[in-house]
Amino acid sequence: MGRLRNNDTLPCIDGCVRPQVVSAGIGRPRVIVGVTGQYYLLSSRLCCKVCRKRWYADNPLWLENLPKRYTNLLPAILTYKKAICKSVMDELRRTGNSPTDMANQIMEMMHLKYERANLAYLLSCQNIMDGEAGKYDQRTITQFLRQETKPAPFGEYGDSDGWNGISVSAHYLTDCLLHEYQHQEVAIKTLLQGNFGQAFRSDHTRKVARKVTFSSGTMSSYAIMNENWMILSWVMVQSETEKSLKPMYEGLANRYSSAGIEKAQYQWVDRDCCAAFKVAESCTGEHLNWDAWRTTDAIVAEATSGNLLNTCASRCHYNTNITIKLDLFHCMRRFLRECVSEHHPLYSSFAQFLSAAFSVVDQEDLQKLKDAYTFCGIQPANPTKKHIRGHCRTKIPQPEELVQRVEGVFQHFYLAKDPNDVPLFKPSMLKAWRIQRVHILRGCLSDPQVEGGILYRHGGTVQLNHVQGEGAKVPVWIPIRGTSQQEGYHFHQAQWVTGTRISSELFQAQGMTGVARWNYQRLVDLKQPDVRLPAVFDPALIADLNAVSERVFGEEKYPAFRLSSRDTGEKFGLEYVEPDCRPVPLDWDKHRSKTDSTDALSPPPQISPPPVPSELPQSSSTAPTKLFQFPVCPPADVAVKPDVDPSSAPDPQTEPETTYPPPLPQLSSPTAARTGPVKTGGRVFVLDHKRWPAPMKKAIDDLLNKHRGQKDMLKHVDQDYAALVHNSCNDPNSMLHPTTKLHISQYLKHLAKLMNTSSSLNTSPEKLQDRQQLWHSLTVGSETTSVPVVTMPVATVNPPPPAQTLATPLTQDSIEKIVKNIMERQQQQQPQQQPGKKKPQTKTCLSCGQPKSRYENDGSSIHFFFQQGPVRYFYCSNKVFKTYGAEGLTNPKMPFKDFAGTEFFQRELDATKKNVEERGQQKRKRAESQHTGRKCRFCKMELKQGPNSPHIHTGFPGVVGKYIYCPAKVFSIYKDQGMGKEMTWKEFQESQFYEMERQRWEVEKGK
């Protein structure tokens, strides 16, 4: 293009139909704060010839009406009185820092520039003074031309006639961040609605929910992830129930239906995977008997009988055929929590065997990985757990095999103890095993079988340890199962939302931006060759770029970020509304800086430096110590005085108005002995347990023995040891050095490992042989050694709208054929609907479960209807037998005639009469409390004239129709005209407003 043509008419700020905007003079400069410094933006003054309205070109209301071709070139975000560069918001969005950290970073950078400029000014002054003194072999005459030899001060940072530095507050950055999110909100929500998947992973967490609190209590975060680890939906719920997730799953179903994509068939959850059940409580000492742990045929039959499907929200409102599975991580964590302590010598062994029992490794892949170890020169060729998880296919066996493997591990460890006779399991481990065994037998943990294999994603191949050659090439297998990636997502989500307690608006902005950036990074990690992704993350910018690119070139630049026109109406984050719950209010303007508060971008108050004393005292015990002190270079013409003895130094004379910073401590202070996280003021170097001296190790061992077996043992040891270090901080020969709770925990694990090597479980030949046999049965000798897989394709992201194409072109013959088929269907349905009356439903007896009709039950119980006056009694032989069996009733199928002759019949009849009377009283109370008459639309009181109603039914002379006088309505009409209170009808007739009301009523009736 040769040149850009300006064919746009500038709009008027008042919205004139045919505006004529012209320049009206020189504008004003605006200070713009950027990442590298501050600069100025000049804006002209504009005027509309039509409405004579004048305004500045940097007015935000006017900038919103400009075409995007102009606002896109604007380098800053402008508000009414302040402005900030877009680079600051880009950096704030990219790094994920809090507004406070970003404000501190900007202020530090701007103060650095100020101090460097101050140093440059002083160096220039020094250069001139040295030249005048003849330091460069020639004296200048400028000193004789000046009247003042002392240079002018550089000035403070905020001097308006000097440097004029500005201050950036965190509140203003928060306001700008919320403004930027409102600009990106539509694009972020549309991108989130464009994600799909065939396998769901869902999980609750409160890590991030603790940062936002309401009067109703702490909320929970619930997210759904697909097989590519991308977030499909994220909501904040106030109750962790299935009812609260109903709108979310209905929105997901609508999303899949409108896009024409098949719904997901599998879902892994952290709880509520199957129907509810009950297990027997464990008795005292029962866990010491192996028969209580054994799985019998009766237990298997009880766990697998009946309806095993639960009524979760995803099955009820999303896909009725979805398969719900329990995550293995949460199942194993429930087992490990029932151990006595993670520092137990046998804890790590039990966790290793339990993990091997749940997962079967493909032996062919494992052998290839060992060969790759050998090819790379890694000896011994024992693959690590991380390499096995990433390069070998694993499988969770079917229920029959899985329950045998896990039961074998429990049989080996249920009586295990350490040398101190401390058992590994708590007594509650038996109940945990009974609960999780039901999930295992129901198949909640086993991998779903799809076409003879399990679901996996193939991630290509990598070179082990970056060694070149075919021998070092190993495949990358990514499982579909589990919610382990959700735990990593929870950690990152807590980092996106900065601070510990933040507002709901900032929480929503940071949370939604973090979710969108997470999904973008997952697309980058997939490394699909046919998908083109931008190198920057800005949803609104990429959406505008795609729209303009499609209009100019006919195709979108980044199709993966296509914004669909389908709006499913889903709500995310705090905007999500649960059933029967009030929505969370989001006020996006409450963070704006008030006009009466300190300006966010304003020069700071000038602070005069403290006076410098002429003489500094020499005594180190009484002299105030400066934080930073540099040696002073004496002038050339002044001789250096000898050192003065501190004892002979005169007493310091301190002026009353002079203040100094407090002196630094000369000896070790108690704050230096902290054993928690090392902060400012504490000792920087903390000794690891491998470098502890003997007295320090002995003190910690004594504290461990003192608090052994107590709850929060490490916390008590840490506090007591901190007290010892505090007490010995004045002793220069003390060997008690500060440490942290983390190092004490590592030391405890080190002792457990040393104790584990001499444990009876390892040293006994019988125990060692049993352990080796168990490990062999779980690995090489397993029943399942091969893991066939079915590779799942990459999930769909932002698909194009389904094309509505016709299989055959519409012709006259095809239209007649379609109409004929419709008429035939209607004729077939009409005879079926006429005779087919609705079958009356028969109620079911709550006691025996049979129909109440005596002709439709199976004969196991006898039913009869008896009526005496207003009392209707339903007789069920099974019910009365359960009620009066202990009092002498023996026949569970007693006819009603025989039962009517017993004393129990009269008791049943009296109880039924009492229930009928209570129901009648309740109905009468409800009828009395309900109001059936009409109410006034204005005061909401009864229109009926009476002692409890202020309304008067009357009329005006000469005006046709009835007039109902309402004191509240008349007072609201004539309050501005002088009426002081609500009047009765008599008072109103005597007032001046009576005639005014008559005229108003006459005009209203005439209409």
mmCIF file with all atom_site columns, C-alpha atoms in Angstrom, residues 420-555:
data_model
loop_
_atom_site.group_PDB
_atom_site.id
_atom_site.type_symbol
_atom_site.label_atom_id
_atom_site.label_alt_id
_atom_site.label_comp_id
_atom_site.label_asym_id
_atom_site.label_entity_id
_atom_site.label_seq_id
_atom_site.pdbx_PDB_ins_code
_atom_site.Cartn_x
_atom_site.Cartn_y
_atom_site.Cartn_z
_atom_site.occupancy
_atom_site.B_iso_or_equiv
_atom_site.pdbx_formal_charge
_atom_site.auth_seq_id
_atom_site.auth_comp_id
_atom_site.auth_asym_id
_atom_site.auth_atom_id
_atom_site.pdbx_PDB_model_num
ATOM 1   C CA . ASN A 1 420 ? 11.105  -50.707 69.362 1.00 0.00 ? 420 ASN A CA 1
ATOM 2   C CA . ASP A 1 421 ? 7.933   -52.848 69.097 1.00 0.00 ? 421 ASP A CA 1
ATOM 3   C CA . VAL A 1 422 ? 5.969   -50.038 67.405 1.00 0.00 ? 422 VAL A CA 1
ATOM 4   C CA . PRO A 1 423 ? 3.464   -51.496 64.886 1.00 0.00 ? 423 PRO A CA 1
ATOM 5   C CA . LEU A 1 424 ? 3.314   -50.181 61.337 1.00 0.00 ? 424 LEU A CA 1
ATOM 6   C CA . PHE A 1 425 ? -0.481  -50.048 61.076 1.00 0.00 ? 425 PHE A CA 1
ATOM 7   C CA . LYS A 1 426 ? -3.021  -48.223 63.178 1.00 0.00 ? 426 LYS A CA 1
ATOM 8   C CA . PRO A 1 427 ? -6.027  -50.307 64.303 1.00 0.00 ? 427 PRO A CA 1
ATOM 9   C CA . SER A 1 428 ? -8.148  -48.241 61.883 1.00 0.00 ? 428 SER A CA 1
ATOM 10  C CA . MET A 1 429 ? -6.233  -49.710 58.914 1.00 0.00 ? 429 MET A CA 1
ATOM 11  C CA . LEU A 1 430 ? -8.589  -52.708 58.972 1.00 0.00 ? 430 LEU A CA 1
ATOM 12  C CA . LYS A 1 431 ? -11.632 -50.518 58.324 1.00 0.00 ? 431 LYS A CA 1
ATOM 13  C CA . ALA A 1 432 ? -9.797  -48.617 55.585 1.00 0.00 ? 432 ALA A CA 1
ATOM 14  C CA . TRP A 1 433 ? -8.986  -51.954 53.904 1.00 0.00 ? 433 TRP A CA 1
ATOM 15  C CA . ARG A 1 434 ? -12.626 -53.043 54.110 1.00 0.00 ? 434 ARG A CA 1
ATOM 16  C CA . ILE A 1 435 ? -13.797 -49.806 52.484 1.00 0.00 ? 435 ILE A CA 1
ATOM 17  C CA . GLN A 1 436 ? -11.231 -49.780 49.690 1.00 0.00 ? 436 GLN A CA 1
ATOM 18  C CA . ARG A 1 437 ? -11.728 -53.510 49.097 1.00 0.00 ? 437 ARG A CA 1
ATOM 19  C CA . VAL A 1 438 ? -15.316 -52.804 48.054 1.00 0.00 ? 438 VAL A CA 1
ATOM 20  C CA . HIS A 1 439 ? -14.040 -50.300 45.474 1.00 0.00 ? 439 HIS A CA 1
ATOM 21  C CA . ILE A 1 440 ? -11.512 -52.848 44.217 1.00 0.00 ? 440 ILE A CA 1
ATOM 22  C CA . LEU A 1 441 ? -14.118 -55.610 43.900 1.00 0.00 ? 441 LEU A CA 1
ATOM 23  C CA . ARG A 1 442 ? -16.532 -53.289 42.080 1.00 0.00 ? 442 ARG A CA 1
ATOM 24  C CA . GLY A 1 443 ? -13.859 -52.420 39.527 1.00 0.00 ? 443 GLY A CA 1
ATOM 25  C CA . CYS A 1 444 ? -13.632 -48.732 40.472 1.00 0.00 ? 444 CYS A CA 1
ATOM 26  C CA . LEU A 1 445 ? -9.823  -48.829 40.292 1.00 0.00 ? 445 LEU A CA 1
ATOM 27  C CA . SER A 1 446 ? -9.239  -51.196 37.376 1.00 0.00 ? 446 SER A CA 1
ATOM 28  C CA . ASP A 1 447 ? -8.433  -49.734 33.984 1.00 0.00 ? 447 ASP A CA 1
ATOM 29  C CA . PRO A 1 448 ? -11.365 -49.731 31.547 1.00 0.00 ? 448 PRO A CA 1
ATOM 30  C CA . GLN A 1 449 ? -10.972 -52.205 28.713 1.00 0.00 ? 449 GLN A CA 1
ATOM 31  C CA . VAL A 1 450 ? -11.367 -50.636 25.248 1.00 0.00 ? 450 VAL A CA 1
ATOM 32  C CA . GLU A 1 451 ? -11.060 -53.001 22.289 1.00 0.00 ? 451 GLU A CA 1
ATOM 33  C CA . GLY A 1 452 ? -8.819  -55.357 24.237 1.00 0.00 ? 452 GLY A CA 1
ATOM 34  C CA . GLY A 1 453 ? -6.490  -52.653 25.612 1.00 0.00 ? 453 GLY A CA 1
ATOM 35  C CA . ILE A 1 454 ? -6.342  -49.701 27.957 1.00 0.00 ? 454 ILE A CA 1
ATOM 36  C CA . LEU A 1 455 ? -6.313  -46.014 27.103 1.00 0.00 ? 455 LEU A CA 1
ATOM 37  C CA . TYR A 1 456 ? -2.936  -44.366 26.522 1.00 0.00 ? 456 TYR A CA 1
ATOM 38  C CA . ARG A 1 457 ? -1.449  -41.438 24.643 1.00 0.00 ? 457 ARG A CA 1
ATOM 39  C CA . HIS A 1 458 ? 1.771   -41.990 22.716 1.00 0.00 ? 458 HIS A CA 1
ATOM 40  C CA . GLY A 1 459 ? 4.218   -39.123 23.118 1.00 0.00 ? 459 GLY A CA 1
ATOM 41  C CA . GLY A 1 460 ? 6.805   -40.211 20.564 1.00 0.00 ? 460 GLY A CA 1
ATOM 42  C CA . THR A 1 461 ? 10.355  -41.293 21.431 1.00 0.00 ? 461 THR A CA 1
ATOM 43  C CA . VAL A 1 462 ? 13.287  -39.667 23.230 1.00 0.00 ? 462 VAL A CA 1
ATOM 44  C CA . GLN A 1 463 ? 16.994  -40.368 23.549 1.00 0.00 ? 463 GLN A CA 1
ATOM 45  C CA . LEU A 1 464 ? 17.769  -41.569 27.052 1.00 0.00 ? 464 LEU A CA 1
ATOM 46  C CA . ASN A 1 465 ? 20.264  -39.241 28.760 1.00 0.00 ? 465 ASN A CA 1
ATOM 47  C CA . HIS A 1 466 ? 20.653  -37.460 25.371 1.00 0.00 ? 466 HIS A CA 1
ATOM 48  C CA . VAL A 1 467 ? 22.790  -40.361 24.085 1.00 0.00 ? 467 VAL A CA 1
ATOM 49  C CA . GLN A 1 468 ? 22.676  -40.742 20.311 1.00 0.00 ? 468 GLN A CA 1
ATOM 50  C CA . GLY A 1 469 ? 21.907  -44.138 18.783 1.00 0.00 ? 469 GLY A CA 1
ATOM 51  C CA . GLU A 1 470 ? 19.043  -46.530 18.290 1.00 0.00 ? 470 GLU A CA 1
ATOM 52  C CA . GLY A 1 471 ? 19.871  -48.347 21.503 1.00 0.00 ? 471 GLY A CA 1
ATOM 53  C CA . ALA A 1 472 ? 19.143  -45.247 23.604 1.00 0.00 ? 472 ALA A CA 1
ATOM 54  C CA . LYS A 1 473 ? 15.786  -44.532 21.964 1.00 0.00 ? 473 LYS A CA 1
ATOM 55  C CA . VAL A 1 474 ? 12.885  -45.224 24.320 1.00 0.00 ? 474 VAL A CA 1
ATOM 56  C CA . PRO A 1 475 ? 9.146   -44.550 23.788 1.00 0.00 ? 475 PRO A CA 1
ATOM 57  C CA . VAL A 1 476 ? 7.131   -42.047 25.829 1.00 0.00 ? 476 VAL A CA 1
ATOM 58  C CA . TRP A 1 477 ? 3.806   -43.373 27.120 1.00 0.00 ? 477 TRP A CA 1
ATOM 59  C CA . ILE A 1 478 ? 1.271   -40.986 28.711 1.00 0.00 ? 478 ILE A CA 1
ATOM 60  C CA . PRO A 1 479 ? -1.583  -42.696 30.611 1.00 0.00 ? 479 PRO A CA 1
ATOM 61  C CA . ILE A 1 480 ? -5.124  -41.403 30.433 1.00 0.00 ? 480 ILE A CA 1
ATOM 62  C CA . ARG A 1 481 ? -6.132  -42.639 33.867 1.00 0.00 ? 481 ARG A CA 1
ATOM 63  C CA . GLY A 1 482 ? -5.959  -40.804 37.163 1.00 0.00 ? 482 GLY A CA 1
ATOM 64  C CA . THR A 1 483 ? -6.085  -37.262 38.503 1.00 0.00 ? 483 THR A CA 1
ATOM 65  C CA . SER A 1 484 ? -2.403  -36.888 39.343 1.00 0.00 ? 484 SER A CA 1
ATOM 66  C CA . GLN A 1 485 ? -2.078  -33.968 36.922 1.00 0.00 ? 485 GLN A CA 1
ATOM 67  C CA . GLN A 1 486 ? -4.857  -32.252 38.848 1.00 0.00 ? 486 GLN A CA 1
ATOM 68  C CA . GLU A 1 487 ? -2.590  -32.042 41.889 1.00 0.00 ? 487 GLU A CA 1
ATOM 69  C CA . GLY A 1 488 ? 0.012   -30.195 39.835 1.00 0.00 ? 488 GLY A CA 1
ATOM 70  C CA . TYR A 1 489 ? -2.707  -27.941 38.500 1.00 0.00 ? 489 TYR A CA 1
ATOM 71  C CA . HIS A 1 490 ? -3.786  -27.153 42.074 1.00 0.00 ? 490 HIS A CA 1
ATOM 72  C CA . PHE A 1 491 ? -0.227  -26.093 42.941 1.00 0.00 ? 491 PHE A CA 1
ATOM 73  C CA . HIS A 1 492 ? 0.041   -23.783 39.939 1.00 0.00 ? 492 HIS A CA 1
ATOM 74  C CA . GLN A 1 493 ? -3.436  -22.406 40.567 1.00 0.00 ? 493 GLN A CA 1
ATOM 75  C CA . ALA A 1 494 ? -2.404  -21.342 44.061 1.00 0.00 ? 494 ALA A CA 1
ATOM 76  C CA . GLN A 1 495 ? 0.554   -19.479 42.506 1.00 0.00 ? 495 GLN A CA 1
ATOM 77  C CA . TRP A 1 496 ? -1.632  -17.589 40.028 1.00 0.00 ? 496 TRP A CA 1
ATOM 78  C CA . VAL A 1 497 ? -3.776  -16.089 42.771 1.00 0.00 ? 497 VAL A CA 1
ATOM 79  C CA . THR A 1 498 ? -1.291  -13.940 44.657 1.00 0.00 ? 498 THR A CA 1
ATOM 80  C CA . GLY A 1 499 ? -1.521  -13.113 48.335 1.00 0.00 ? 499 GLY A CA 1
ATOM 81  C CA . THR A 1 500 ? -3.269  -14.890 51.182 1.00 0.00 ? 500 THR A CA 1
ATOM 82  C CA . ARG A 1 501 ? -6.538  -12.906 51.363 1.00 0.00 ? 501 ARG A CA 1
ATOM 83  C CA . ILE A 1 502 ? -7.696  -11.103 48.241 1.00 0.00 ? 502 ILE A CA 1
ATOM 84  C CA . SER A 1 503 ? -10.934 -9.655  46.909 1.00 0.00 ? 503 SER A CA 1
ATOM 85  C CA . SER A 1 504 ? -13.368 -11.694 44.874 1.00 0.00 ? 504 SER A CA 1
ATOM 86  C CA . GLU A 1 505 ? -12.807 -9.549  41.751 1.00 0.00 ? 505 GLU A CA 1
ATOM 87  C CA . LEU A 1 506 ? -9.023  -9.962  41.781 1.00 0.00 ? 506 LEU A CA 1
ATOM 88  C CA . PHE A 1 507 ? -9.452  -13.686 42.496 1.00 0.00 ? 507 PHE A CA 1
ATOM 89  C CA . GLN A 1 508 ? -11.706 -14.065 39.454 1.00 0.00 ? 508 GLN A CA 1
ATOM 90  C CA . ALA A 1 509 ? -9.365  -12.095 37.183 1.00 0.00 ? 509 ALA A CA 1
ATOM 91  C CA . GLN A 1 510 ? -6.181  -13.923 38.196 1.00 0.00 ? 510 GLN A CA 1
ATOM 92  C CA . GLY A 1 511 ? -7.856  -17.334 38.301 1.00 0.00 ? 511 GLY A CA 1
ATOM 93  C CA . MET A 1 512 ? -9.435  -17.109 34.839 1.00 0.00 ? 512 MET A CA 1
ATOM 94  C CA . THR A 1 513 ? -6.265  -15.660 33.303 1.00 0.00 ? 513 THR A CA 1
ATOM 95  C CA . GLY A 1 514 ? -4.246  -18.490 34.843 1.00 0.00 ? 514 GLY A CA 1
ATOM 96  C CA . VAL A 1 515 ? -6.621  -21.143 33.485 1.00 0.00 ? 515 VAL A CA 1
ATOM 97  C CA . ALA A 1 516 ? -6.403  -19.701 29.968 1.00 0.00 ? 516 ALA A CA 1
ATOM 98  C CA . ARG A 1 517 ? -2.594  -19.528 30.151 1.00 0.00 ? 517 ARG A CA 1
ATOM 99  C CA . TRP A 1 518 ? -2.481  -23.134 31.460 1.00 0.00 ? 518 TRP A CA 1
ATOM 100 C CA . ASN A 1 519 ? -4.489  -24.360 28.462 1.00 0.00 ? 519 ASN A CA 1
ATOM 101 C CA . TYR A 1 520 ? -2.279  -22.379 26.085 1.00 0.00 ? 520 TYR A CA 1
ATOM 102 C CA . GLN A 1 521 ? 0.849   -23.962 27.561 1.00 0.00 ? 521 GLN A CA 1
ATOM 103 C CA . ARG A 1 522 ? -0.664  -27.444 27.205 1.00 0.00 ? 522 ARG A CA 1
ATOM 104 C CA . LEU A 1 523 ? -1.200  -26.775 23.493 1.00 0.00 ? 523 LEU A CA 1
ATOM 105 C CA . VAL A 1 524 ? 2.439   -25.733 23.230 1.00 0.00 ? 524 VAL A CA 1
ATOM 106 C CA . ASP A 1 525 ? 3.587   -28.904 25.033 1.00 0.00 ? 525 ASP A CA 1
ATOM 107 C CA . LEU A 1 526 ? 1.663   -31.137 22.598 1.00 0.00 ? 526 LEU A CA 1
ATOM 108 C CA . LYS A 1 527 ? 3.984   -29.979 19.744 1.00 0.00 ? 527 LYS A CA 1
ATOM 109 C CA . GLN A 1 528 ? 1.533   -30.864 17.016 1.00 0.00 ? 528 GLN A CA 1
ATOM 110 C CA . PRO A 1 529 ? 3.191   -30.281 13.628 1.00 0.00 ? 529 PRO A CA 1
ATOM 111 C CA . ASP A 1 530 ? 0.029   -29.101 11.877 1.00 0.00 ? 530 ASP A CA 1
ATOM 112 C CA . VAL A 1 531 ? -1.014  -26.649 14.607 1.00 0.00 ? 531 VAL A CA 1
ATOM 113 C CA . ARG A 1 532 ? 0.316   -23.101 14.417 1.00 0.00 ? 532 ARG A CA 1
ATOM 114 C CA . LEU A 1 533 ? 0.461   -21.286 17.747 1.00 0.00 ? 533 LEU A CA 1
ATOM 115 C CA . PRO A 1 534 ? 1.453   -17.699 18.565 1.00 0.00 ? 534 PRO A CA 1
ATOM 116 C CA . ALA A 1 535 ? 4.567   -17.011 20.599 1.00 0.00 ? 535 ALA A CA 1
ATOM 117 C CA . VAL A 1 536 ? 2.653   -14.684 22.933 1.00 0.00 ? 536 VAL A CA 1
ATOM 118 C CA . PHE A 1 537 ? -0.416  -15.162 25.106 1.00 0.00 ? 537 PHE A CA 1
ATOM 119 C CA . ASP A 1 538 ? -3.022  -12.454 24.593 1.00 0.00 ? 538 ASP A CA 1
ATOM 120 C CA . PRO A 1 539 ? -6.477  -13.912 23.850 1.00 0.00 ? 539 PRO A CA 1
ATOM 121 C CA . ALA A 1 540 ? -8.114  -10.622 22.886 1.00 0.00 ? 540 ALA A CA 1
ATOM 122 C CA . LEU A 1 541 ? -5.233  -9.645  20.593 1.00 0.00 ? 541 LEU A CA 1
ATOM 123 C CA . ILE A 1 542 ? -5.150  -13.047 18.866 1.00 0.00 ? 542 ILE A CA 1
ATOM 124 C CA . ALA A 1 543 ? -8.949  -12.997 18.456 1.00 0.00 ? 543 ALA A CA 1
ATOM 125 C CA . ASP A 1 544 ? -8.834  -9.593  16.756 1.00 0.00 ? 544 ASP A CA 1
ATOM 126 C CA . LEU A 1 545 ? -5.891  -10.732 14.649 1.00 0.00 ? 545 LEU A CA 1
ATOM 127 C CA . ASN A 1 546 ? -7.804  -13.810 13.461 1.00 0.00 ? 546 ASN A CA 1
ATOM 128 C CA . ALA A 1 547 ? -10.914 -11.780 12.660 1.00 0.00 ? 547 ALA A CA 1
ATOM 129 C CA . VAL A 1 548 ? -9.031  -9.176  10.588 1.00 0.00 ? 548 VAL A CA 1
ATOM 130 C CA . SER A 1 549 ? -6.850  -11.827 8.940  1.00 0.00 ? 549 SER A CA 1
ATOM 131 C CA . GLU A 1 550 ? -9.915  -13.769 7.819  1.00 0.00 ? 550 GLU A CA 1
ATOM 132 C CA . ARG A 1 551 ? -11.434 -10.618 6.369  1.00 0.00 ? 551 ARG A CA 1
ATOM 133 C CA . VAL A 1 552 ? -8.252  -9.574  4.544  1.00 0.00 ? 552 VAL A CA 1
ATOM 134 C CA . PHE A 1 553 ? -6.719  -12.904 3.472  1.00 0.00 ? 553 PHE A CA 1
ATOM 135 C CA . GLY A 1 554 ? -9.739  -15.187 3.712  1.00 0.00 ? 554 GLY A CA 1
ATOM 136 C CA . GLU A 1 555 ? -8.262  -17.424 6.439  1.00 0.00 ? 555 GLU A CA 1
#
